[in-house]
Short mmCIF file of C-alpha atoms and ligand atoms in Angstrom, two decimals:
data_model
loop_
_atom_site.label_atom_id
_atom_site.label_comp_id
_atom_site.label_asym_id
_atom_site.label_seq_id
_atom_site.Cartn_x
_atom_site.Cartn_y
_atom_site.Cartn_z
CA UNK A 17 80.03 65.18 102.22
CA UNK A 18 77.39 68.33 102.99
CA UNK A 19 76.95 69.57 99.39
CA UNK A 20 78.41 72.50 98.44
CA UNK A 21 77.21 75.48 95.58
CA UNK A 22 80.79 76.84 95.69
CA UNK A 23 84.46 75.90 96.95
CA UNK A 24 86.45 79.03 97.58
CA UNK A 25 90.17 78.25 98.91
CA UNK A 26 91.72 80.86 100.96
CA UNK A 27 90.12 82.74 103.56
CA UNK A 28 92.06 86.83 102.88
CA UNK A 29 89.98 89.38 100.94
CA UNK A 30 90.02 87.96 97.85
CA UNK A 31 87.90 84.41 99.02
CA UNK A 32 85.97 86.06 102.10
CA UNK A 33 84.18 88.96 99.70
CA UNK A 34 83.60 86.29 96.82
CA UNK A 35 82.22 83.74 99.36
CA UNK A 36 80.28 86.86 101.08
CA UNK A 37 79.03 87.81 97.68
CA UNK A 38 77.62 84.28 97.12
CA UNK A 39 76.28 83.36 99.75
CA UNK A 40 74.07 86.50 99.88
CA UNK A 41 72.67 85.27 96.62
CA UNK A 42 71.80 82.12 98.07
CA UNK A 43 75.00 79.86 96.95
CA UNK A 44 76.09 77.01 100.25
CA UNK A 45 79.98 78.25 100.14
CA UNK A 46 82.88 76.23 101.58
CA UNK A 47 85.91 78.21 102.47
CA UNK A 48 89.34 76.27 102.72
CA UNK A 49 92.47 77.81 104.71
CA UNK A 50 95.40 76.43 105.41
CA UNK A 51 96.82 78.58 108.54
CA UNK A 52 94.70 78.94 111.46
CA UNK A 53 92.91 81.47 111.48
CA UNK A 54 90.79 83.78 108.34
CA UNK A 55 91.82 87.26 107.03
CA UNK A 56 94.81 86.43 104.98
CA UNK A 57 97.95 88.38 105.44
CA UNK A 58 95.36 91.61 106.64
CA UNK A 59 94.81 89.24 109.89
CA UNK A 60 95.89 91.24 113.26
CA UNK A 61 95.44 89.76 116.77
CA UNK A 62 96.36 90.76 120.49
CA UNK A 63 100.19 89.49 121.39
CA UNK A 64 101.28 88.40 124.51
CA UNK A 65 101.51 92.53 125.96
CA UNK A 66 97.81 93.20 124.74
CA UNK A 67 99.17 95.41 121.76
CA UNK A 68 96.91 95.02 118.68
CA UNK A 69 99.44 93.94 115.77
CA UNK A 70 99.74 92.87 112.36
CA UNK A 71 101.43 89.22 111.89
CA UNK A 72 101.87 89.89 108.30
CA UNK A 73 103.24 93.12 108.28
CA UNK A 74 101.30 96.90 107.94
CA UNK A 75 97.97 97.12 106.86
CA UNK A 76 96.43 100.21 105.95
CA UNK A 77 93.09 100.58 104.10
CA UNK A 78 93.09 103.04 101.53
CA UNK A 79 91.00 103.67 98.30
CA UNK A 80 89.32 106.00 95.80
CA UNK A 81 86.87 103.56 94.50
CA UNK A 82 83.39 103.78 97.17
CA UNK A 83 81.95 100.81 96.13
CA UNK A 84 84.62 98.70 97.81
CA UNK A 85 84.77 101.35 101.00
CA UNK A 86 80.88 101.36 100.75
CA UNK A 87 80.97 97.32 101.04
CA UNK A 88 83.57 96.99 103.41
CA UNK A 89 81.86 99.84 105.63
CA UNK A 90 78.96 97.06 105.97
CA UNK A 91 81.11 94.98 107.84
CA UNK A 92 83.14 97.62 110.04
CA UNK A 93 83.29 101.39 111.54
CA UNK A 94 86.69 102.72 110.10
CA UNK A 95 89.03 104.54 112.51
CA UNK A 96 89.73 107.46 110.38
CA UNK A 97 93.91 107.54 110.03
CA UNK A 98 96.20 109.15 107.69
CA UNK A 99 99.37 106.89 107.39
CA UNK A 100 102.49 109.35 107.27
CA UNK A 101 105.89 107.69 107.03
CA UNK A 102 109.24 109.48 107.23
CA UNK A 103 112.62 108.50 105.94
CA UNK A 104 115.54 108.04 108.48
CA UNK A 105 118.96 107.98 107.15
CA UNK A 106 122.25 109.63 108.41
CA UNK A 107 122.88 113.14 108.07
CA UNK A 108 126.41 113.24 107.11
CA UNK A 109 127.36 114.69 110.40
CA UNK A 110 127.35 111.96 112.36
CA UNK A 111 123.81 111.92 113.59
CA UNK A 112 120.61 110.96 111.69
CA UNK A 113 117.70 113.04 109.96
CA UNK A 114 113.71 112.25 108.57
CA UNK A 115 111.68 113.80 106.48
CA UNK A 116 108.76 112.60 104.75
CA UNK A 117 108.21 110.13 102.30
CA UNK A 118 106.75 110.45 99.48
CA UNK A 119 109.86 113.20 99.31
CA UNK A 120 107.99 115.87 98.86
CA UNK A 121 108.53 119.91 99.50
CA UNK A 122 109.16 119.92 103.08
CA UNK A 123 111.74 116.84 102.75
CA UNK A 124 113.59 119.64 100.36
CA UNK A 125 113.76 121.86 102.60
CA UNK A 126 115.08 119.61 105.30
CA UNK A 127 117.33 117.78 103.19
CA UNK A 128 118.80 120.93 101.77
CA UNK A 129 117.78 123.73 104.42
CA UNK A 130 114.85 126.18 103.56
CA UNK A 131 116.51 128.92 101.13
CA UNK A 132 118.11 126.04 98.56
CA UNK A 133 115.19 123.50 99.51
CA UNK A 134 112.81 126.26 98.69
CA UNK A 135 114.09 127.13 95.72
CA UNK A 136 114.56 124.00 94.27
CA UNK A 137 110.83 123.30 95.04
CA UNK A 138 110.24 126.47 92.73
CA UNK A 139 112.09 124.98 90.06
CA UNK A 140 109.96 121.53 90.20
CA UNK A 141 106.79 122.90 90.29
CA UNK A 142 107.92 125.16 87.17
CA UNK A 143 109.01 122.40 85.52
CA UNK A 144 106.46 119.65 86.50
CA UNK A 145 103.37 121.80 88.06
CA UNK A 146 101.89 122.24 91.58
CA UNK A 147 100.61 118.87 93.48
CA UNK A 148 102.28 116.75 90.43
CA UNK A 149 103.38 113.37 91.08
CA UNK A 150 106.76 112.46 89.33
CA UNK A 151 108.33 109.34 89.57
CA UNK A 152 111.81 108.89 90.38
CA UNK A 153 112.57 107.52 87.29
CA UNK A 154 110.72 109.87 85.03
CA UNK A 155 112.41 112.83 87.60
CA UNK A 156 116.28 111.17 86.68
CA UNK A 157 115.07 111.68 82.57
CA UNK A 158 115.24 115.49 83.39
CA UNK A 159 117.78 117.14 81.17
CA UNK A 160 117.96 119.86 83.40
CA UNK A 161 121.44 119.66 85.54
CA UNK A 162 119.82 121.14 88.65
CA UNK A 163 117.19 118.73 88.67
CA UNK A 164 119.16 115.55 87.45
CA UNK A 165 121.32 116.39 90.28
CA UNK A 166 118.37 116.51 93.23
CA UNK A 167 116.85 113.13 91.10
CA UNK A 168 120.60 111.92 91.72
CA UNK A 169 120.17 113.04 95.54
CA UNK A 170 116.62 111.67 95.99
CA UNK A 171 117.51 108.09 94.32
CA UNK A 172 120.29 107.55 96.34
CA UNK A 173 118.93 108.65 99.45
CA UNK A 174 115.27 107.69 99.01
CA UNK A 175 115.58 104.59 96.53
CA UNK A 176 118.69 102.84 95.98
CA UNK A 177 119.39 101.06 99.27
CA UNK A 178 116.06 101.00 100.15
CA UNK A 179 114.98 98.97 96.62
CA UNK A 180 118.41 96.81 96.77
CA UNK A 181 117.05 95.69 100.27
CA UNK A 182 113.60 95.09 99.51
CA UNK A 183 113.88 93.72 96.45
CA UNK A 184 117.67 92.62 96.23
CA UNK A 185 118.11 94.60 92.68
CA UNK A 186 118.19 98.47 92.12
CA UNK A 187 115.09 100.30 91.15
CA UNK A 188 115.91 100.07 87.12
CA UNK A 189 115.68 96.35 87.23
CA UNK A 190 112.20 95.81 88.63
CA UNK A 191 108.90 97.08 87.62
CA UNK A 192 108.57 100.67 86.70
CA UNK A 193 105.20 100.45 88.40
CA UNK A 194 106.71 99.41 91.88
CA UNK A 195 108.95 102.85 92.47
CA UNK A 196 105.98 104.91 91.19
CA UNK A 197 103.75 103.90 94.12
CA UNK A 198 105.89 106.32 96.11
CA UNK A 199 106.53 109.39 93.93
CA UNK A 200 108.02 112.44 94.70
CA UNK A 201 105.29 114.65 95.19
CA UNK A 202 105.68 118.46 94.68
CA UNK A 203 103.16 119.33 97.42
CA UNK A 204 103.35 119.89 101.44
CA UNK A 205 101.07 116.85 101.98
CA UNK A 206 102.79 114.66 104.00
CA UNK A 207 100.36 111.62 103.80
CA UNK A 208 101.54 108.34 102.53
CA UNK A 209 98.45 108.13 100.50
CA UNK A 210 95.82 110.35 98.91
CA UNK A 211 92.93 108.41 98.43
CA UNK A 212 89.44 109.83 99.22
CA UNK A 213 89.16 106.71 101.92
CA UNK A 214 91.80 105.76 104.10
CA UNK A 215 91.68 104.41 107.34
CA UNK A 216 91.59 101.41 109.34
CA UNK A 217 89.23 98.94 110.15
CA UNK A 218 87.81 100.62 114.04
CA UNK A 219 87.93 96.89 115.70
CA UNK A 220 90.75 95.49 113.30
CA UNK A 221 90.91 93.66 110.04
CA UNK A 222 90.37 90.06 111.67
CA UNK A 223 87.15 91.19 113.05
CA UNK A 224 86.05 92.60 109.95
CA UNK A 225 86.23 89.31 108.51
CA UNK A 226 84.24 87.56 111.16
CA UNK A 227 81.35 89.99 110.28
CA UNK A 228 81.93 89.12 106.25
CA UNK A 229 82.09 85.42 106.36
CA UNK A 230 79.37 85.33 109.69
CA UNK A 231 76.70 83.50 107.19
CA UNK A 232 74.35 80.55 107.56
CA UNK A 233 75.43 80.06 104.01
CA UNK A 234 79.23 80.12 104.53
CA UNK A 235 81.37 77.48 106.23
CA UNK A 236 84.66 77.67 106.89
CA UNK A 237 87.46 75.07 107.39
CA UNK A 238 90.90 75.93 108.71
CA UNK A 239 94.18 74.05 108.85
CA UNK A 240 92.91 72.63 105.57
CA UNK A 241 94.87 72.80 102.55
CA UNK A 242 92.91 72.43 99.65
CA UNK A 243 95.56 70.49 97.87
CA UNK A 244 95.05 67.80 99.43
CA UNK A 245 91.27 68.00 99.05
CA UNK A 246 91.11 68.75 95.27
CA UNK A 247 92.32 66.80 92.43
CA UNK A 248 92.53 68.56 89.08
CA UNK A 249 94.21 65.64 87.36
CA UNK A 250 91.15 64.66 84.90
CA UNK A 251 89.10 66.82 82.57
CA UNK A 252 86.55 67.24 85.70
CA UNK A 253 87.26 68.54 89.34
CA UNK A 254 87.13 66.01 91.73
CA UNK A 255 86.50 67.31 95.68
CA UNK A 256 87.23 64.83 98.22
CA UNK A 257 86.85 61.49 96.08
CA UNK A 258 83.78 63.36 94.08
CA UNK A 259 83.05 65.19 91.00
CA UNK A 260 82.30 69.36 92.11
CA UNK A 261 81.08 70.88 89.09
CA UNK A 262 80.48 74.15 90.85
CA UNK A 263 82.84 76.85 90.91
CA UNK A 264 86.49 77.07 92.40
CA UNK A 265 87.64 80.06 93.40
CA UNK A 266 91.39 79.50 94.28
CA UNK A 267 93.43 82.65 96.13
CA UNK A 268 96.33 81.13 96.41
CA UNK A 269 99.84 81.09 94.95
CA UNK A 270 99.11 79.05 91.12
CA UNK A 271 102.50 77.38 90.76
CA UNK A 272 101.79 75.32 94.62
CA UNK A 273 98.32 74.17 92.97
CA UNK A 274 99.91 72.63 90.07
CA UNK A 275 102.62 70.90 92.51
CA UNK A 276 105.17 73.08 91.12
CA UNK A 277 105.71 71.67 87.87
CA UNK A 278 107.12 74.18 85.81
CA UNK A 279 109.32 75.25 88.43
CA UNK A 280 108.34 78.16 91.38
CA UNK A 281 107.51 81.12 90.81
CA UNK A 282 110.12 83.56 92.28
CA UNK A 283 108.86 85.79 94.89
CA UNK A 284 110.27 87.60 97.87
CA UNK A 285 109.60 87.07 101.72
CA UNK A 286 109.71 88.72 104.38
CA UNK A 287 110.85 88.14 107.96
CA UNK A 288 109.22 90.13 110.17
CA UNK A 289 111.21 91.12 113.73
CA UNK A 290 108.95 92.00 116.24
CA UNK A 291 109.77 93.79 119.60
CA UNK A 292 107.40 95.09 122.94
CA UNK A 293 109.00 97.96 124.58
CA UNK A 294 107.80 99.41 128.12
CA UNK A 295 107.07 102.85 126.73
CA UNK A 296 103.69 104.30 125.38
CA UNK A 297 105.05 104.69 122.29
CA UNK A 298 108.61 104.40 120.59
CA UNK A 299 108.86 106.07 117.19
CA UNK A 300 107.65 109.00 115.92
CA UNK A 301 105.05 108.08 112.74
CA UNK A 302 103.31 104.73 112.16
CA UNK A 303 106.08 103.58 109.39
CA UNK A 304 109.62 105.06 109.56
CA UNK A 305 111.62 103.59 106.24
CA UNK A 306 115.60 103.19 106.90
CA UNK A 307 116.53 104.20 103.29
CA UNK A 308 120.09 103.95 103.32
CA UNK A 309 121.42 102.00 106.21
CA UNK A 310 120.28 99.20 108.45
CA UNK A 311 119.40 95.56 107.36
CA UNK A 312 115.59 96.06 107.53
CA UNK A 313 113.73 98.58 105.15
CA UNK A 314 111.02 100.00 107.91
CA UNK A 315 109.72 99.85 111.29
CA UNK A 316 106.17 100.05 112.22
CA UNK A 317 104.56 100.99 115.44
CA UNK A 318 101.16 99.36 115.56
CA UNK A 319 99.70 101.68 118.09
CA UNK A 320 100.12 104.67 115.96
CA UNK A 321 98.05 103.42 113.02
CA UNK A 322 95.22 101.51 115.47
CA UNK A 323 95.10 104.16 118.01
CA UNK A 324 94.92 101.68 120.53
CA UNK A 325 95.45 103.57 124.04
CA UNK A 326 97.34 101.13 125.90
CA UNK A 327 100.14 102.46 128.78
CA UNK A 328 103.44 101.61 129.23
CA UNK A 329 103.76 99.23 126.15
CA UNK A 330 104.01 99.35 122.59
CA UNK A 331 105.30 96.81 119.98
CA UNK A 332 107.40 97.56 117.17
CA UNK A 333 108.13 95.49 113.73
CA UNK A 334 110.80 95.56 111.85
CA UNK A 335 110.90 94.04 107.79
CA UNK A 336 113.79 91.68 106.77
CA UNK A 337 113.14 90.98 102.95
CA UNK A 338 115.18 88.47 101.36
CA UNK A 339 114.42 85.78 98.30
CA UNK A 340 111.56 83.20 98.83
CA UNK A 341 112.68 79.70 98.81
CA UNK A 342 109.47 77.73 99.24
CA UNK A 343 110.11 76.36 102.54
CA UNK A 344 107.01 75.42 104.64
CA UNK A 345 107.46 78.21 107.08
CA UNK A 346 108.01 80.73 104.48
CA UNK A 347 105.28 82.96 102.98
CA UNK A 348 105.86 84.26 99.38
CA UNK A 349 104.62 87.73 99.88
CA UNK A 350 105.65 89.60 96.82
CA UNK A 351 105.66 88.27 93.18
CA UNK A 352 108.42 89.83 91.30
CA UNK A 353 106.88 91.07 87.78
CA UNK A 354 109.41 90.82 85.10
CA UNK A 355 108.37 89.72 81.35
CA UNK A 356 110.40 86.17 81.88
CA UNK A 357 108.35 85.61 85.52
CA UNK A 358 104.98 86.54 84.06
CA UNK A 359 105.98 84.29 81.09
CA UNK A 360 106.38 81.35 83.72
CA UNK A 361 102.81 82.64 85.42
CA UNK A 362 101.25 82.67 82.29
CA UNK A 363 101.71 78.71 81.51
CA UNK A 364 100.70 77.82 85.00
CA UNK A 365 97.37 79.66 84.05
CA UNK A 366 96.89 77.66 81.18
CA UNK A 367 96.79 74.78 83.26
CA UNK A 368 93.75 76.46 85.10
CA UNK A 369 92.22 77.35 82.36
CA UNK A 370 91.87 73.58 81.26
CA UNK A 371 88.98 74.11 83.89
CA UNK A 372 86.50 76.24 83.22
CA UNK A 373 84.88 76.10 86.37
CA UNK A 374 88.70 76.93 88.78
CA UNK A 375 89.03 80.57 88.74
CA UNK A 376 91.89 82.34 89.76
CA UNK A 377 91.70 85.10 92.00
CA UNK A 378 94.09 87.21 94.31
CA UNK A 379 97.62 88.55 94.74
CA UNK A 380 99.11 85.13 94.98
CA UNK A 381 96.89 83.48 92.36
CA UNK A 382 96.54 86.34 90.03
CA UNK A 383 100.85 86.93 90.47
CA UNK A 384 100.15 90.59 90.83
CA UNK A 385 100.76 93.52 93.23
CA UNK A 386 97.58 94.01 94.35
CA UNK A 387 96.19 96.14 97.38
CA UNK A 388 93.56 95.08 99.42
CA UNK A 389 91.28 97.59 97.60
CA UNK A 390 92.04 96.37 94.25
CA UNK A 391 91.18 92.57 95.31
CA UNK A 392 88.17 93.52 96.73
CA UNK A 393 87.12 94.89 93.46
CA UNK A 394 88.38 92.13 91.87
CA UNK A 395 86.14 89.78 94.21
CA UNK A 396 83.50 92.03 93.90
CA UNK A 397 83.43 91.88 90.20
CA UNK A 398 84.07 87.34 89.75
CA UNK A 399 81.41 87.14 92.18
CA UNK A 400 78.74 88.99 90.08
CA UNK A 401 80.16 87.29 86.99
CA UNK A 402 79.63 83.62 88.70
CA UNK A 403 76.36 84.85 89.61
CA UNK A 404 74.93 85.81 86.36
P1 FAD B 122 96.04 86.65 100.99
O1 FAD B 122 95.73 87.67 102.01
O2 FAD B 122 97.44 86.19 100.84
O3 FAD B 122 95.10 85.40 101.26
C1 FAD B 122 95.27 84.16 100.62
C2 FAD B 122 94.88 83.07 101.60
O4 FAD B 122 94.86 81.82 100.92
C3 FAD B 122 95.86 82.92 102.75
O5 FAD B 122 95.19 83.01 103.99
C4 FAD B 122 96.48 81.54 102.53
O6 FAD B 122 96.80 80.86 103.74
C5 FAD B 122 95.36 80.83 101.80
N1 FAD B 122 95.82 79.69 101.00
C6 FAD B 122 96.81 79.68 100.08
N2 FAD B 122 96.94 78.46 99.56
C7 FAD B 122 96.03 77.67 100.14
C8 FAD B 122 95.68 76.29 100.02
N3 FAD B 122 96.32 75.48 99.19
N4 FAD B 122 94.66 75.81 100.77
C9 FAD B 122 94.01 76.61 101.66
N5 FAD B 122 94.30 77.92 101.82
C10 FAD B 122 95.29 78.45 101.06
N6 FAD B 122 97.54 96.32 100.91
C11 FAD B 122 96.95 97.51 101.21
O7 FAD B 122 95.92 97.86 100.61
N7 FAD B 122 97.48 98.33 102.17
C12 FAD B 122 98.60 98.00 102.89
O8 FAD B 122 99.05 98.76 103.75
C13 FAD B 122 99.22 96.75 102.58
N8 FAD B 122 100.35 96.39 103.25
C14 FAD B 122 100.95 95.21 102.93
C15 FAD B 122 102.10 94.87 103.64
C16 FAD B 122 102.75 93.70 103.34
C17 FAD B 122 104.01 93.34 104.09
C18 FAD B 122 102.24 92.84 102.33
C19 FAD B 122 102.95 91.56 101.99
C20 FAD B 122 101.09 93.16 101.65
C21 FAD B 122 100.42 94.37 101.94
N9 FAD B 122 99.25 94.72 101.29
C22 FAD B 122 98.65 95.93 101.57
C23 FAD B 122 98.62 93.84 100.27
C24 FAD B 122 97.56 92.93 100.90
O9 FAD B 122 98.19 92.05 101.82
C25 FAD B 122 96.90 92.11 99.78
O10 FAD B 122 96.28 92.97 98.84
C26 FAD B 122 95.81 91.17 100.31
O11 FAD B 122 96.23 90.42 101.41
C27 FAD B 122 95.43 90.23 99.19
O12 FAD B 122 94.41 89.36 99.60
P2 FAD B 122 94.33 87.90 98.97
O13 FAD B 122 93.08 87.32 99.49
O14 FAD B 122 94.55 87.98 97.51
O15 FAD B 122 95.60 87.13 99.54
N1 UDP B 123 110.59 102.62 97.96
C1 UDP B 123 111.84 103.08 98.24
N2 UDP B 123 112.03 103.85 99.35
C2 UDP B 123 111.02 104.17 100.19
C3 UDP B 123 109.73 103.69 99.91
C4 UDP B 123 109.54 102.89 98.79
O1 UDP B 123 112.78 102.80 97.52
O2 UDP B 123 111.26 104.86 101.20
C5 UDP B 123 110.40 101.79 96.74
C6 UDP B 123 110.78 100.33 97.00
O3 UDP B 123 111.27 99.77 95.81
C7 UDP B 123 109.44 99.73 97.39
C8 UDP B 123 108.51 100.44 96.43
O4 UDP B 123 109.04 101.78 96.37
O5 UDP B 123 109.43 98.34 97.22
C9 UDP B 123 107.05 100.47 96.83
O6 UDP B 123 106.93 100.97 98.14
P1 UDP B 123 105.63 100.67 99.02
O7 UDP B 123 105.76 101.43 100.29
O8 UDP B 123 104.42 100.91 98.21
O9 UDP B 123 105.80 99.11 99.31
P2 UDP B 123 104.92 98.10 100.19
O10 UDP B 123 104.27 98.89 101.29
O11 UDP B 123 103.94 97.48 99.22
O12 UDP B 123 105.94 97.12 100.66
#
């Protein structure tokens, strides 16, 4: 076996900036991934129409922290793009309305026509202040009966259906933090996110990580799964039949490393639906959500976020979440926080800690809801630890 400063297993953000980060300071890196190809669930390739998509669902870059958009910028030009999304739902007449989501002031004054909608965006920003974010469950709290009744409207046509889909459970029974990523937002700013940087990568996210793990110091092995590479059964790691006393930077889900011994970790999945129609483009906004009917909770049109110009065809996904079962074809996408889950996470992270050399590192590892910004910084950060 070629010998090795560092084992990293899992080629998405989290494992290509920490084996980046090493292997700039010198440190031979091998990276393990099981699928076929690098970039994690931010990989996007060319299907069989030409039309630049994401396998694993919508990515779009966005953060307030330069450090990670400085570093990332090294390996990519950014495409600047504000994601806007829009809710569709029925209008009670028979046909079917959007307005933006976050809900903000001009979804009031579409869901309830400008006069009311107007005034009733007064009455917030009295109560709450211009540009404020309120959550939906903070906004339900209000004692007001005018406001508890638009928090009534706004959770059942915003929330409700939308949560029960994605998450099979209404919005009081998951984490608080999970509903307050889309507020409603007492402004006319109709972008999905206001970070300072937001965009996508110009060339897409798969190239990106070419450039990031193109090193003489990095190698990279796919189709591997590290399981059956590693053994953590003794006080030492052990790396193909041999002791690796170097650091292990694992990025994927904990529970699979430790063959599942405490039982899984419950997560949902998604199935994703995707469709190539012979028109330049089919919706009208990168993301629309379906918040109150339909199976699915969104559609996304990959050309509007990559601003690919491609004629006559354009493909479409739509999002079928359900519960993650561990079957082999399955991915677990989303860990479902709740005290008695993280209780289950934390023993599994005992286990690694028995080795002081396996860190733990990721959405999947870490059990966390994590955007790409936040593992980079996470990356960014073990890295320079293992490094000092
Ligand atoms: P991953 O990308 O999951 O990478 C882990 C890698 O480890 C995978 O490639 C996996 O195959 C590999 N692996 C696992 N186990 C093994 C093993 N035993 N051996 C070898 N390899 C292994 N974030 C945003 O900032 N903006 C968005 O718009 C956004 N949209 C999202 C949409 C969806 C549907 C989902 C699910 C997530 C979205 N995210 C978004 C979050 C983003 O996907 C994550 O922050 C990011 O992918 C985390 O990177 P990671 O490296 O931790 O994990
Ligand atoms: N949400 C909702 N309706 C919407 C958008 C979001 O109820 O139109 C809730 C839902 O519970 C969702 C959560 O807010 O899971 C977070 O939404 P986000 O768009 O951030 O989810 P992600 O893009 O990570 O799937």
């Amino acid at each position: 076996m070629a010998h090795y400063d560092a084992l990293i297993i899992g080629a998405g953000f989290a494992g290509a900036v920490t084996a980046r980060q090493l292997a700039e300071a010198g440190r031979r890196v091998l990276v393990l991934e099981r699928r076929d190809h690098i970039g994690g669930n931010a990989y996007d390739r060319l299907d069989q129409a030409g039309v630049l998509i994401h396998q694993y669902g919508p990515h779009i870059f966005h953060t307030n922290d330069r450090q990670v958009y400085d570093y990332l910028s090294r390996f990519t030009p950014w495409l600047d793009y504000p994601h806007k999304v829009v809710a569709n739902l029925p209008d009670g007449k028979g046909g079917r309305l959007e307005y933006p989501v976050p809900f903000n002031l001009n979804s009031l004054e579409i869901a309830f026509g400008p006069e009311e909608g107007g005034r009733l965006g007064e009455k917030l920003i009295a109560a709450y202040g211009p540009e404020k974010k309120v959550t939906i469950l903070e906004l339900r709290q209000n004692p007001d009966p005018e406001i508890a009744a638009l928090a009534g409207y706004v959770y059942e046509h915003v929330f409700v259906h939308y949560t029960m889909k994605q998450w099979g459970t209404t919005p009081e029974q998951i984490d608080p933090n999970t509903t307050a990523r889309v507020p409603v937002f007492l402004s006319r700013d109709c972008r999905y996110f206001q970070d300072a940087y937001q965009g996508m990568p110009l060339h897409g996210y798969t190239k990106l990580f070419e450039a990031m793990l193109d090193h003489p110091g990095i190698q990279v092995r796919l189709n591997t799964d590290a399981r059956d590479l590693l053994d953590l059964s003794g006080p030492n790691i052990r790396f193909e039949g041999e002791a690796f006393d170097g650091p292990v930077v694992y990025t994927g889900a904990v529970d699979e490393l430790f063959g599942c011994l405490f039982g899984r970790l419950p997560y949902r999945t998604l199935d994703f639906r995707f469709e190539t129609h012979p028109v330049d483009l089919w919706q009208s906004h990168g993301t629309v959500n379906y918040t109150v009917d339909e199976p699915y909770t969104r559609i996304t049109e990959f050309k509007h976020m990559t601003g690919q110009t491609l004629p006559g065809a354009t493909t479409i996904v739509k999002e079928y979440s359900r519960a993650y079962t561990g079957a082999p074809e399955e991915t677990p996408y989303y860990a479902i926080i709740n005290p008695e889950n993280n209780a289950l996470y934390e023993r599994y992270a005992a286990l690694a800690a028995r080795h002081p050399q396996l860190h733990l590192l990721g959405r999947l590892a870490e059990y966390k809801y994590y955007n790409m910004d936040a593992i980079v910084a996470r990356a960014l950060a073990l890295a320079d630890g293992l490094l000092k």
